[in-house]
Amino acid sequence: AVVSTQSGHYGGIKIILKQRKYTKAVAPPVAGAEGPNSVTSQLTLKVALIIGSQLISWIPFILSVLYFEYIASKPASELVFEGFALVVIPMNSFLNPVFHSKLYKNVMQAMWIRWRQFVNTLTRQNTE
C-alpha cells in the first residue's frame, strides 16, 4: 500500500490496523495463528523498528534545538549540530533501506536465535 507523505509514520500503523481488520473479516482467529513468524507479527515488528529508529534519531535533535533556543543562555556549539548531521542522521538513513531488504530478515532471525539461546540459558540456570 502507498502511504502519503502527509500521514508520515502513522501510515504504517494504519496499514497494520487495516490488515488486522481484513484478516478478522476473512478468517476467524485460530488459536496459535499469530506466531512470531506470522505476516502480522513480522509487519508489526518492521513498522515498530522503522518508527523507533525515526524517534531515536529525531527526538534528541528536536530536544537539543528546543533547549538551545529557549533554555540555554549561550548559543549551541557548532559541534552539537555537526554531530547530529554527521552521525545520527546518516545512521537513520542507513537503517531505512535495511528494514526493507532481506538483510533485515536475516538479521532479525539471527537476533531471535541469539535471544532464544540467552533465554534458554537463563531458564536452565534458574532451574538448577
Short mmCIF file of C-alpha atoms in Angstrom, two decimals:
data_model
loop_
_atom_site.label_atom_id
_atom_site.label_comp_id
_atom_site.label_asym_id
_atom_site.label_seq_id
_atom_site.Cartn_x
_atom_site.Cartn_y
_atom_site.Cartn_z
CA ALA A 1 0.00 0.00 0.00
CA VAL A 2 1.17 3.52 -0.73
CA VAL A 3 1.23 5.92 2.19
CA SER A 4 1.16 9.65 1.53
CA THR A 5 3.94 11.75 2.99
CA GLN A 6 1.37 13.81 4.88
CA SER A 7 0.43 10.86 7.06
CA GLY A 8 4.11 10.26 7.88
CA HIS A 9 4.96 7.35 10.14
CA TYR A 10 1.38 6.94 11.28
CA GLY A 11 0.59 5.50 7.84
CA GLY A 12 2.36 2.28 8.83
CA ILE A 13 0.15 1.96 11.87
CA LYS A 14 -2.93 2.44 9.68
CA ILE A 15 -1.72 -0.36 7.39
CA ILE A 16 -1.36 -2.76 10.33
CA LEU A 17 -4.78 -1.90 11.73
CA LYS A 18 -6.47 -2.31 8.34
CA GLN A 19 -4.66 -5.59 7.73
CA ARG A 20 -5.84 -6.95 11.08
CA LYS A 21 -9.40 -5.79 10.38
CA TYR A 22 -9.44 -7.50 6.97
CA THR A 23 -7.85 -10.66 8.35
CA LYS A 24 -10.54 -10.93 11.02
CA ALA A 25 -13.25 -10.35 8.43
CA VAL A 26 -11.92 -13.05 6.09
CA ALA A 27 -10.90 -15.71 8.59
CA PRO A 28 -11.86 -16.01 12.24
CA PRO A 29 -8.90 -16.13 14.62
CA VAL A 30 -7.42 -19.56 15.23
CA ALA A 31 -5.52 -20.38 18.40
CA GLY A 32 -1.80 -20.12 17.73
CA ALA A 33 -2.20 -18.46 14.30
CA GLU A 34 -0.40 -15.30 15.42
CA GLY A 35 3.04 -16.81 15.99
CA PRO A 36 6.38 -14.99 15.74
CA ASN A 37 6.65 -15.94 12.05
CA SER A 38 3.17 -14.71 11.04
CA VAL A 39 2.92 -11.93 8.49
CA THR A 40 1.19 -9.68 11.01
CA SER A 41 3.92 -10.20 13.60
CA GLN A 42 6.66 -9.53 11.07
CA LEU A 43 4.90 -6.42 9.73
CA THR A 44 4.26 -5.13 13.23
CA LEU A 45 7.91 -5.57 14.18
CA LYS A 46 9.12 -3.94 10.98
CA VAL A 47 6.86 -0.89 11.42
CA ALA A 48 7.84 -0.61 15.09
CA LEU A 49 11.53 -0.67 14.18
CA ILE A 50 11.07 1.94 11.46
CA ILE A 51 9.12 4.26 13.76
CA GLY A 52 11.51 3.58 16.63
CA SER A 53 14.57 4.42 14.52
CA GLN A 54 12.92 7.68 13.46
CA LEU A 55 12.13 8.59 17.06
CA ILE A 56 15.60 7.67 18.31
CA SER A 57 17.15 9.77 15.55
CA TRP A 58 15.00 12.87 15.64
CA ILE A 59 13.83 13.33 19.25
CA PRO A 60 17.33 14.14 20.61
CA PHE A 61 17.80 16.61 17.76
CA ILE A 62 14.46 18.30 18.44
CA LEU A 63 15.12 18.42 22.18
CA SER A 64 18.56 19.95 21.68
CA VAL A 65 17.13 22.60 19.33
CA LEU A 66 14.45 23.45 21.88
CA TYR A 67 16.99 23.51 24.71
CA PHE A 68 19.38 25.87 22.95
CA GLU A 69 16.55 28.04 21.62
CA TYR A 70 14.56 28.53 24.84
CA ILE A 71 16.57 27.40 27.90
CA ALA A 72 20.31 27.80 27.37
CA SER A 73 21.83 31.24 27.87
CA LYS A 74 24.56 30.54 25.31
CA PRO A 75 24.05 29.52 21.69
CA ALA A 76 24.75 25.93 20.73
CA SER A 77 28.22 24.93 19.73
CA GLU A 78 28.58 24.05 16.08
CA LEU A 79 29.84 20.66 17.24
CA VAL A 80 26.39 19.73 18.62
CA PHE A 81 24.60 20.01 15.30
CA GLU A 82 27.56 18.74 13.30
CA GLY A 83 27.42 15.60 15.44
CA PHE A 84 23.79 15.10 14.51
CA ALA A 85 24.46 15.85 10.85
CA LEU A 86 27.48 13.55 10.64
CA VAL A 87 26.45 10.66 12.89
CA VAL A 88 22.79 10.42 13.87
CA ILE A 89 21.02 11.33 10.64
CA PRO A 90 23.23 9.13 8.41
CA MET A 91 22.61 6.18 10.76
CA ASN A 92 18.88 6.74 10.33
CA SER A 93 19.29 6.95 6.56
CA PHE A 94 21.27 3.70 6.61
CA LEU A 95 18.66 1.85 8.68
CA ASN A 96 15.65 2.66 6.48
CA PRO A 97 16.79 0.55 3.47
CA VAL A 98 17.92 -2.21 5.82
CA PHE A 99 14.36 -2.54 7.15
CA HIS A 100 13.10 -3.02 3.59
CA SER A 101 15.66 -5.63 2.49
CA LYS A 102 16.36 -9.32 3.02
CA LEU A 103 19.23 -8.27 5.27
CA TYR A 104 16.61 -7.18 7.81
CA LYS A 105 15.02 -10.63 7.82
CA ASN A 106 18.40 -12.38 8.17
CA VAL A 107 19.50 -10.08 10.99
CA MET A 108 16.19 -10.46 12.82
CA GLN A 109 16.35 -14.25 12.54
CA ALA A 110 19.92 -14.25 13.89
CA MET A 111 18.94 -11.94 16.74
CA TRP A 112 15.91 -14.12 17.54
CA ILE A 113 18.10 -17.24 17.68
CA ARG A 114 20.60 -15.50 19.98
CA TRP A 115 17.76 -14.22 22.17
CA ARG A 116 16.22 -17.68 22.50
CA GLN A 117 19.64 -19.15 23.37
CA PHE A 118 20.08 -16.47 26.03
CA VAL A 119 16.60 -17.09 27.50
CA ASN A 120 17.14 -20.85 27.47
CA THR A 121 20.47 -20.42 29.27
CA LEU A 122 18.84 -18.24 31.93
CA THR A 123 15.98 -20.72 32.31
CA ARG A 124 18.40 -23.62 32.78
CA GLN A 125 20.41 -21.66 35.34
CA ASN A 126 17.30 -20.80 37.34
CA THR A 127 16.04 -24.38 37.38
CA GLU A 128 19.33 -25.88 38.56
#
